[in-house]
Coordinates of N, CA and C in Angstrom, one line a residue:
M21 N 18.8 18.2 -4.8 CA 18.0 17.0 -4.3 C 17.3 18.7 -2.8
S22 N 16.4 19.1 -3.1 CA 16.0 20.5 -2.0 C 15.4 19.6 -0.7
K23 N 15.7 20.4 0.6 CA 15.7 20.4 1.6 C 14.7 19.6 2.2
K24 N 13.3 19.9 1.3 CA 11.9 19.1 1.7 C 12.6 17.6 1.1
E25 N 13.0 17.7 -0.2 CA 13.3 16.2 -0.3 C 14.1 15.6 0.1
I26 N 15.0 15.7 0.8 CA 16.0 15.3 2.0 C 15.7 14.9 3.1
I27 N 14.5 15.6 3.5 CA 13.9 15.2 4.6 C 13.0 13.9 4.3
I28 N 12.3 14.4 3.2 CA 11.2 13.0 3.0 C 12.1 11.7 3.3
S29 N 13.1 11.6 1.6 CA 13.9 11.0 1.8 C 14.6 10.1 3.3
T30 N 15.4 10.9 3.8 CA 15.9 10.6 5.4 C 14.9 10.1 6.2
A31 N 13.3 10.4 6.4 CA 12.3 10.2 7.0 C 12.2 8.6 6.9
N32 N 12.0 8.5 5.2 CA 11.3 7.3 4.4 C 12.8 6.4 5.0
E33 N 13.9 6.7 5.0 CA 14.7 5.4 5.3 C 14.4 4.7 6.8
L34 N 14.0 6.4 7.7 CA 14.5 5.8 9.1 C 13.3 5.2 9.2
F35 N 12.0 5.2 8.9 CA 10.3 4.8 9.3 C 10.8 3.4 8.5
L36 N 11.2 3.2 7.2 CA 11.3 1.9 6.6 C 12.1 1.3 8.1
K37 N 13.3 1.7 8.1 CA 14.3 0.5 9.4 C 13.4 0.4 10.4
H38 N 12.4 1.2 11.2 CA 12.5 1.3 12.5 C 10.6 1.4 12.9
G39 N 9.9 1.8 12.3 CA 8.4 2.8 12.1 C 8.6 4.0 12.5
F40 N 7.5 4.6 11.8 CA 7.3 5.7 12.5 C 6.9 6.3 13.7
K41 N 6.7 5.2 14.5 CA 6.4 5.4 15.9 C 7.5 6.2 16.7
K42 N 8.6 5.2 16.7 CA 9.4 5.3 17.5 C 10.7 6.5 16.4
I43 N 10.2 7.0 16.0 CA 11.2 7.8 15.1 C 11.0 9.4 15.3
S44 N 11.5 11.0 16.1 CA 11.3 11.7 16.5 C 12.0 12.5 15.0
V45 N 10.7 13.7 15.3 CA 11.3 14.9 14.3 C 12.7 15.1 14.9
D46 N 12.8 15.2 15.8 CA 14.7 16.2 16.1 C 15.3 14.8 15.1
E47 N 15.1 13.4 15.1 CA 15.5 12.4 15.3 C 15.9 12.6 13.5
I48 N 14.9 12.9 13.0 CA 15.2 13.2 11.4 C 16.1 14.1 10.7
C49 N 15.4 15.2 11.9 CA 16.1 16.8 11.3 C 17.8 16.2 11.9
K50 N 17.8 15.6 12.7 CA 19.6 15.7 12.7 C 20.4 14.5 11.5
T51 N 19.3 13.5 11.1 CA 19.9 12.7 10.3 C 19.9 13.2 9.3
A52 N 18.8 14.3 8.8 CA 18.6 14.9 7.7 C 19.6 16.7 7.9
C53 N 20.4 16.3 8.7 CA 21.2 18.1 8.5 C 20.5 19.0 8.3
V54 N 19.3 18.9 8.6 CA 18.2 20.2 9.0 C 17.6 20.9 10.0
S55 N 17.7 22.2 10.1 CA 16.9 22.4 11.8 C 15.4 22.0 11.7
R56 N 15.3 22.1 13.1 CA 13.8 22.4 13.2 C 13.1 23.5 12.3
K57 N 13.6 24.4 12.7 CA 13.1 25.3 11.7 C 12.1 24.9 10.3
T58 N 13.6 23.8 9.2 CA 13.2 24.0 8.4 C 12.2 23.0 8.0
Y59 N 12.6 22.0 9.4 CA 11.9 20.6 8.8 C 10.2 21.3 9.0
Y60 N 10.1 22.5 10.0 CA 8.6 22.8 10.0 C 8.1 23.7 9.3
T61 N 8.8 24.0 8.0 CA 8.9 24.9 6.7 C 7.5 24.2 5.9
Y62 N 8.3 22.8 6.1 CA 7.2 21.9 5.0 C 6.3 21.1 5.0
F63 N 6.6 20.6 6.6 CA 5.4 19.9 7.6 C 5.1 20.5 8.6
K64 N 3.9 20.4 9.2 CA 3.1 21.1 10.5 C 3.6 20.5 11.3
N65 N 3.4 18.7 11.3 CA 4.2 17.6 12.2 C 4.6 16.2 11.5
K66 N 4.7 15.4 12.4 CA 5.6 14.1 11.6 C 3.9 13.3 10.9
E67 N 3.2 13.5 11.5 CA 1.9 12.7 11.0 C 2.0 13.2 9.5
E68 N 1.8 14.8 9.1 CA 1.8 15.3 8.1 C 2.8 14.7 7.1
L69 N 4.1 14.3 7.3 CA 5.4 13.9 6.9 C 5.1 12.2 6.3
V70 N 4.3 11.7 7.6 CA 3.8 10.3 7.1 C 3.2 10.3 5.9
K71 N 2.3 11.2 6.3 CA 1.4 11.5 4.9 C 1.9 11.6 3.4
Q72 N 3.1 12.0 3.8 CA 3.8 12.6 2.2 C 4.1 11.5 1.6
I73 N 4.9 10.3 2.1 CA 5.1 9.7 2.1 C 4.5 8.2 1.9
L74 N 3.0 8.3 2.4 CA 1.9 7.4 1.6 C 1.2 7.8 0.5
D75 N 1.5 9.3 0.0 CA 1.2 9.8 -0.8 C 2.1 9.3 -1.8
D76 N 3.5 9.4 -2.0 CA 4.1 9.0 -3.2 C 4.2 7.8 -3.1
I77 N 4.1 6.7 -2.4 CA 3.8 5.5 -1.9 C 2.6 5.2 -3.1
S78 N 1.8 5.3 -2.6 CA 0.0 5.1 -3.2 C 0.0 6.2 -5.2
D79 N 1.3 6.9 -5.3 CA 1.1 7.6 -6.5 C 2.0 6.0 -7.1
F80 N 3.3 5.9 -6.5 CA 3.3 5.2 -7.6 C 3.2 3.9 -7.6
G81 N 1.9 3.1 -6.6 CA 1.2 1.9 -6.8 C -0.2 2.1 -8.1
F82 N -0.2 3.3 -7.9 CA -1.3 4.1 -9.0 C -1.1 4.4 -10.2
K83 N 0.4 4.2 -10.6 CA 0.5 4.8 -11.7 C 1.4 3.1 -12.1
L84 N 1.4 2.4 -11.3 CA 2.3 0.9 -12.1 C 0.8 0.2 -12.3
Y85 N -0.7 0.4 -11.6 CA -1.8 -0.3 -12.1 C -2.2 0.1 -13.1
D86 N -2.0 1.5 -13.4 CA -2.8 1.9 -14.6 C -2.1 2.0 -15.7
E87 N -0.5 1.7 -15.7 CA -0.1 1.0 -16.9 C -0.2 -0.4 -17.4
V88 N -0.3 -1.5 -16.2 CA -1.0 -2.4 -16.8 C -2.2 -3.0 -16.6
Y89 N -3.2 -2.0 -16.2 CA -5.0 -2.3 -16.6 C -5.0 -1.4 -17.6
A90 N -4.4 -0.2 -18.5 CA -4.8 0.4 -19.8 C -3.8 -0.3 -20.4
D91 N -3.4 -1.4 -20.4 CA -2.8 -2.2 -21.5 C -3.6 -3.2 -22.0
E92 N -3.9 -2.7 -23.4 CA -5.5 -3.3 -24.3 C -4.6 -5.0 -24.9
T93 N -3.0 -4.8 -25.5 CA -2.4 -5.8 -25.6 C -2.8 -7.2 -24.7
L94 N -3.1 -7.3 -23.2 CA -2.9 -8.4 -22.4 C -4.1 -8.7 -22.5
T95 N -4.7 -10.4 -22.0 CA -5.8 -10.6 -21.7 C -5.5 -10.1 -19.6
F96 N -7.7 -10.3 -19.1 CA -7.5 -10.5 -18.0 C -6.6 -10.8 -17.0
A97 N -6.7 -12.4 -17.6 CA -5.2 -13.1 -16.7 C -4.0 -12.3 -16.9
Q98 N -3.5 -11.9 -18.0 CA -1.8 -11.1 -17.9 C -2.1 -10.1 -16.9
K99 N -3.1 -9.4 -17.3 CA -3.3 -7.8 -16.6 C -3.1 -8.7 -14.7
M100 N -3.7 -9.1 -14.4 CA -4.0 -10.2 -13.3 C -2.0 -10.0 -12.1
E101 N -2.0 -11.3 -13.5 CA -0.3 -11.4 -13.3 C 0.5 -10.1 -13.3
K102 N 0.7 -9.3 -13.4 CA 1.1 -8.7 -13.5 C 0.9 -7.5 -12.8
G103 N -0.9 -7.1 -12.3 CA -1.3 -6.5 -10.9 C -0.6 -6.9 -10.2
I104 N -0.4 -8.7 -9.9 CA 0.3 -9.1 -8.6 C 1.8 -8.8 -8.8
L105 N 2.6 -9.0 -9.5 CA 3.4 -7.8 -9.4 C 4.2 -7.5 -9.3
A106 N 2.9 -5.8 -10.2 CA 3.2 -4.2 -9.9 C 2.9 -4.0 -7.8
K107 N 1.9 -5.4 -7.6 CA 1.9 -5.4 -5.9 C 3.1 -5.3 -5.6
T108 N 3.3 -6.6 -5.9 CA 4.6 -7.1 -5.2 C 6.1 -5.9 -5.1
E109 N 5.7 -5.0 -6.1 CA 7.2 -4.2 -6.4 C 6.6 -3.4 -5.6
L110 N 5.2 -2.7 -5.7 CA 5.2 -1.7 -4.7 C 4.8 -2.3 -2.8
S111 N 5.1 -3.3 -2.6 CA 5.6 -3.7 -1.4 C 6.8 -3.6 -0.8
K112 N 7.2 -3.6 -1.5 CA 9.2 -3.0 -1.2 C 9.7 -2.0 -1.0
K113 N 7.8 -0.7 -1.3 CA 8.8 0.6 -0.8 C 7.8 0.5 1.0
W114 N 7.5 -0.5 1.1 CA 7.2 -0.8 3.0 C 8.2 -1.4 3.6
S115 N 7.8 -1.5 4.8 CA 8.7 -2.5 5.6 C 7.9 -2.8 6.8
M116 N 7.9 -3.9 7.5 CA 7.3 -4.6 8.1 C 6.6 -3.5 9.7
E117 N 8.5 -2.8 9.7 CA 7.7 -1.8 10.9 C 6.9 -0.7 10.8
F118 N 6.8 0.1 9.0 CA 6.0 1.2 9.1 C 4.9 0.4 9.1
F119 N 4.6 -0.5 8.4 CA 3.4 -1.4 8.0 C 2.9 -1.4 9.1
T120 N 3.6 -2.3 10.3 CA 2.9 -2.8 10.7 C 2.7 -1.4 12.0
D121 N 3.2 -0.1 12.5 CA 3.0 0.8 12.7 C 1.8 1.5 12.4
L122 N 1.2 1.7 11.3 CA 0.0 2.2 10.5 C -1.2 1.2 10.7
M123 N -0.6 0.3 10.5 CA -1.7 -1.2 10.9 C -2.4 -1.1 11.8
Q124 N -1.6 -0.8 13.1 CA -2.1 -1.0 14.7 C -2.3 0.4 15.2
M125 N -2.5 1.3 14.2 CA -3.1 2.4 15.2 C -4.0 2.5 15.6
E126 N -4.8 2.7 16.7 CA -6.1 2.5 16.8 C -7.4 3.9 16.1
D127 N -7.1 5.2 15.7 CA -8.4 5.5 14.9 C -7.3 7.2 14.8
G128 N -8.1 7.8 14.1 CA -7.2 9.0 14.1 C -7.0 9.5 12.4
D129 N -6.8 10.4 12.7 CA -6.3 11.3 11.3 C -5.6 10.6 10.2
L130 N -4.6 9.8 10.9 CA -3.1 9.0 10.2 C -4.1 7.6 9.1
L131 N -4.7 7.2 10.0 CA -5.1 6.1 9.3 C -6.4 6.3 8.7
N132 N -7.2 6.8 8.8 CA -8.3 7.4 8.1 C -7.8 8.2 6.6
Y133 N -6.8 8.6 6.7 CA -5.7 9.0 5.8 C -5.7 7.6 4.5
Y134 N -4.9 6.5 5.1 CA -4.4 5.8 4.9 C -5.6 4.9 4.1
N135 N -6.9 5.0 4.8 CA -8.1 3.3 4.4 C -8.7 4.9 3.3
R136 N -8.5 5.8 3.4 CA -8.5 6.4 1.8 C -8.2 6.4 0.2
I137 N -6.7 6.5 0.8 CA -6.3 5.6 -0.1 C -6.6 4.2 -0.6
A138 N -6.5 3.1 0.7 CA -7.2 2.2 0.2 C -8.4 1.9 -0.6
E139 N -9.4 2.5 0.1 CA -11.1 2.9 -1.1 C -10.4 3.0 -2.4
Q140 N -9.8 4.0 -2.7 CA -9.4 4.7 -4.3 C -8.6 2.9 -4.6
S141 N -7.4 2.4 -4.2 CA -7.4 0.9 -4.6 C -8.2 0.1 -5.1
F142 N -9.4 0.0 -3.8 CA -10.6 -1.2 -4.0 C -11.5 -0.4 -5.2
K143 N -11.6 0.8 -5.2 CA -12.5 1.5 -6.7 C -11.7 0.6 -7.6
L144 N -10.5 1.0 -8.0 CA -9.8 0.8 -9.1 C -10.0 -0.6 -9.5
M145 N -10.0 -1.8 -8.4 CA -10.0 -3.2 -8.7 C -11.0 -3.2 -9.7
Y146 N -12.6 -2.9 -8.3 CA -13.8 -2.9 -8.9 C -14.0 -2.6 -10.4
D147 N -13.4 -1.4 -10.7 CA -13.5 -1.2 -12.5 C -13.2 -2.3 -13.4
F148 N -11.9 -2.5 -12.5 CA -11.2 -3.4 -13.3 C -12.2 -4.5 -13.8
M149 N -12.6 -5.2 -12.8 CA -12.9 -6.3 -12.4 C -14.4 -6.4 -13.4
L150 N -15.2 -5.7 -13.5 CA -16.6 -4.9 -13.9 C -16.1 -4.6 -15.5
S151 N -15.3 -4.0 -15.5 CA -14.7 -3.8 -17.3 C -14.5 -5.8 -17.8
A152 N -13.3 -6.0 -17.2 CA -13.3 -7.7 -17.5 C -14.9 -8.4 -17.7
Q153 N -15.7 -8.4 -17.0 CA -17.0 -9.0 -17.1 C -17.6 -8.4 -17.7
K154 N -17.3 -7.1 -18.1 CA -18.4 -6.9 -19.3 C -17.8 -7.6 -21.1
K155 N -16.9 -7.5 -21.1 CA -16.2 -7.9 -21.9 C -15.9 -9.9 -22.1
G156 N -16.4 -10.4 -21.1 CA -16.3 -11.6 -21.4 C -15.5 -12.3 -20.8
E157 N -14.7 -11.2 -20.1 CA -13.2 -12.1 -19.7 C -13.5 -12.7 -18.1
L158 N -14.6 -12.6 -17.7 CA -15.1 -12.7 -16.4 C -16.4 -13.8 -16.7
A159 N -16.3 -14.4 -16.2 CA -18.0 -15.6 -15.7 C -19.0 -14.5 -15.8
P160 N -20.1 -14.3 -16.6 CA -20.8 -13.3 -16.3 C -22.0 -13.4 -15.0
D161 N -21.8 -14.6 -14.3 CA -22.8 -15.1 -13.5 C -21.6 -14.2 -12.3
L162 N -20.5 -14.0 -11.7 CA -19.5 -13.8 -10.9 C -19.9 -12.7 -9.8
N163 N -20.2 -12.6 -8.9 CA -20.5 -11.5 -8.1 C -19.3 -10.3 -7.6
I164 N -19.3 -9.8 -8.4 CA -17.7 -8.9 -8.5 C -17.9 -8.2 -6.5
D165 N -18.9 -7.6 -6.6 CA -19.4 -7.6 -5.1 C -18.9 -8.2 -3.8
Y166 N -19.4 -9.8 -4.4 CA -18.8 -10.8 -3.4 C -16.9 -10.7 -3.5
V167 N -16.8 -10.9 -4.5 CA -15.4 -10.8 -4.8 C -14.6 -9.8 -3.8
M168 N -15.3 -8.7 -4.3 CA -14.4 -7.1 -3.3 C -14.9 -7.4 -1.3
W169 N -16.1 -8.2 -1.8 CA -16.0 -8.3 -0.3 C -14.8 -9.2 1.0
L170 N -14.8 -10.1 -0.5 CA -13.7 -10.7 0.5 C -12.4 -10.2 0.2
S171 N -11.9 -9.8 -0.8 CA -10.8 -8.7 -1.3 C -10.0 -7.8 0.3
Q172 N -11.9 -6.9 0.6 CA -11.7 -5.9 1.7 C -11.6 -6.9 2.8
K173 N -12.4 -8.5 2.9 CA -11.9 -9.0 4.5 C -10.6 -9.6 4.8
Q174 N -10.1 -9.8 3.8 CA -8.6 -10.2 3.7 C -7.7 -8.6 4.2
F175 N -8.4 -7.7 3.8 CA -7.7 -6.4 3.8 C -7.7 -6.0 5.5
E176 N -8.9 -6.7 6.3 CA -9.3 -6.2 6.9 C -8.6 -6.4 8.2
H177 N -7.8 -8.2 7.4 CA -6.8 -8.8 8.7 C -5.8 -8.6 8.6
I178 N -5.4 -8.0 7.8 CA -3.8 -7.5 7.6 C -2.9 -7.1 8.7
N179 N -3.8 -6.0 9.5 CA -3.0 -6.0 10.7 C -3.5 -6.4 11.8
D180 N -3.8 -8.4 11.8 CA -3.7 -8.9 13.0 C -2.0 -9.2 13.2
P181 N -1.6 -9.3 14.0 CA -0.3 -9.4 14.9 C 0.4 -10.9 14.7
E182 N -0.7 -11.7 14.8 CA -0.4 -13.5 14.4 C -0.2 -13.2 12.8
L183 N -1.0 -12.9 12.4 CA -1.0 -12.8 10.3 C 0.8 -12.5 10.4
L184 N 1.2 -11.2 10.9 CA 2.7 -10.5 10.6 C 3.1 -11.3 10.7
K185 N 3.5 -12.2 11.7 CA 4.9 -12.5 12.2 C 4.7 -13.9 11.5
M186 N 3.7 -14.4 10.5 CA 4.0 -15.3 9.9 C 5.1 -15.0 8.3
F187 N 5.2 -13.9 8.2 CA 5.9 -13.3 7.6 C 6.8 -12.4 7.2
S188 N 8.0 -12.5 6.6 CA 9.7 -11.7 7.0 C 9.4 -10.5 6.6
S189 N 8.6 -10.3 6.2 CA 8.6 -9.0 4.9 C 6.9 -8.9 3.9
I190 N 6.7 -7.7 4.3 CA 5.4 -6.8 3.5 C 5.9 -7.6 2.4
E191 N 6.5 -8.2 1.2 CA 6.4 -8.1 0.2 C 6.0 -9.9 0.0
D192 N 6.8 -10.1 0.6 CA 6.3 -11.8 1.1 C 4.8 -11.7 1.6
L193 N 4.3 -11.2 2.2 CA 3.1 -11.0 2.8 C 2.3 -11.0 1.6
T194 N 2.0 -10.1 0.5 CA 1.6 -9.6 -0.5 C 1.5 -10.6 -1.6
R195 N 2.5 -11.2 -2.0 CA 3.0 -12.0 -2.8 C 2.1 -13.1 -2.0
Q196 N 2.0 -14.0 -1.1 CA 1.1 -14.7 -0.6 C -0.1 -14.3 -0.7
M197 N -0.3 -13.4 -0.7 CA -1.9 -12.9 -0.3 C -2.8 -12.9 -1.6
S198 N -1.9 -12.7 -2.4 CA -2.4 -11.8 -4.1 C -2.7 -13.5 -4.9
Q199 N -1.7 -14.5 -4.3 CA -1.7 -16.0 -4.7 C -2.7 -16.6 -4.3
V200 N -3.1 -16.7 -2.9 CA -4.3 -17.4 -2.6 C -5.1 -16.7 -3.4
F201 N -5.7 -15.2 -3.4 CA -6.6 -14.2 -3.9 C -7.3 -14.9 -5.3
V202 N -6.4 -14.5 -6.3 CA -6.0 -15.0 -7.2 C -6.3 -16.6 -8.2
H203 N -5.5 -17.2 -7.3 CA -5.3 -19.1 -7.8 C -5.5 -19.8 -7.3
G204 N -6.0 -19.1 -6.1 CA -6.3 -20.5 -4.7 C -4.9 -20.7 -4.2
I205 N -5.3 -22.1 -3.3 CA -4.4 -22.6 -3.0 C -3.6 -24.2 -4.0
L206 N -4.1 -24.2 -4.9 CA -3.5 -25.0 -6.4 C -2.3 -24.6 -7.1
S207 N -1.7 -25.3 -7.4 CA 0.2 -25.6 -7.9 C -0.1 -24.6 -9.0
K208 N 0.8 -23.4 -9.5 CA 0.4 -22.9 -10.7 C 1.2 -24.1 -11.8
K209 N 0.6 -24.0 -13.0 CA 1.6 -25.0 -14.2 C 1.0 -24.5 -15.2

């Protein structure tokens, strides 16, 4: 493993356990057994390292979604089910601590960076739903813009501390949000 990979891996473990706000560059360096000089060879600050981790997570997620959405042997319903499983798998890469730190940022470059990734995800979902509607897999009168608006509103409230207290993990929160969004509140049979 390269020094850069060691720094990323170490930071990821620390961020997942404690969130990124509480972890200093010195702590990352000490735990990774690298010097500050080595750290700053790869990252100009902690924010750049968090961005790298966000990129890694989003690359993993987009790869999962691409595999599901590109599988022409699946129906729309099967793709939605597999998409939920992929989303749940992706949520395992997050922790409440890391996610809370990210969602409770006031403004700034890091939050904007995350929001751009989220916009890519929403665009992917929009295109997927539009394609399904054109193939006749979704009701022709379904207003996809409304569905995406609902999804966006759901996402906007994901940083609500009251909501975050209801779940023990991001995985559980993701599973519940996806279930309500896709299946509603009725029992799956």
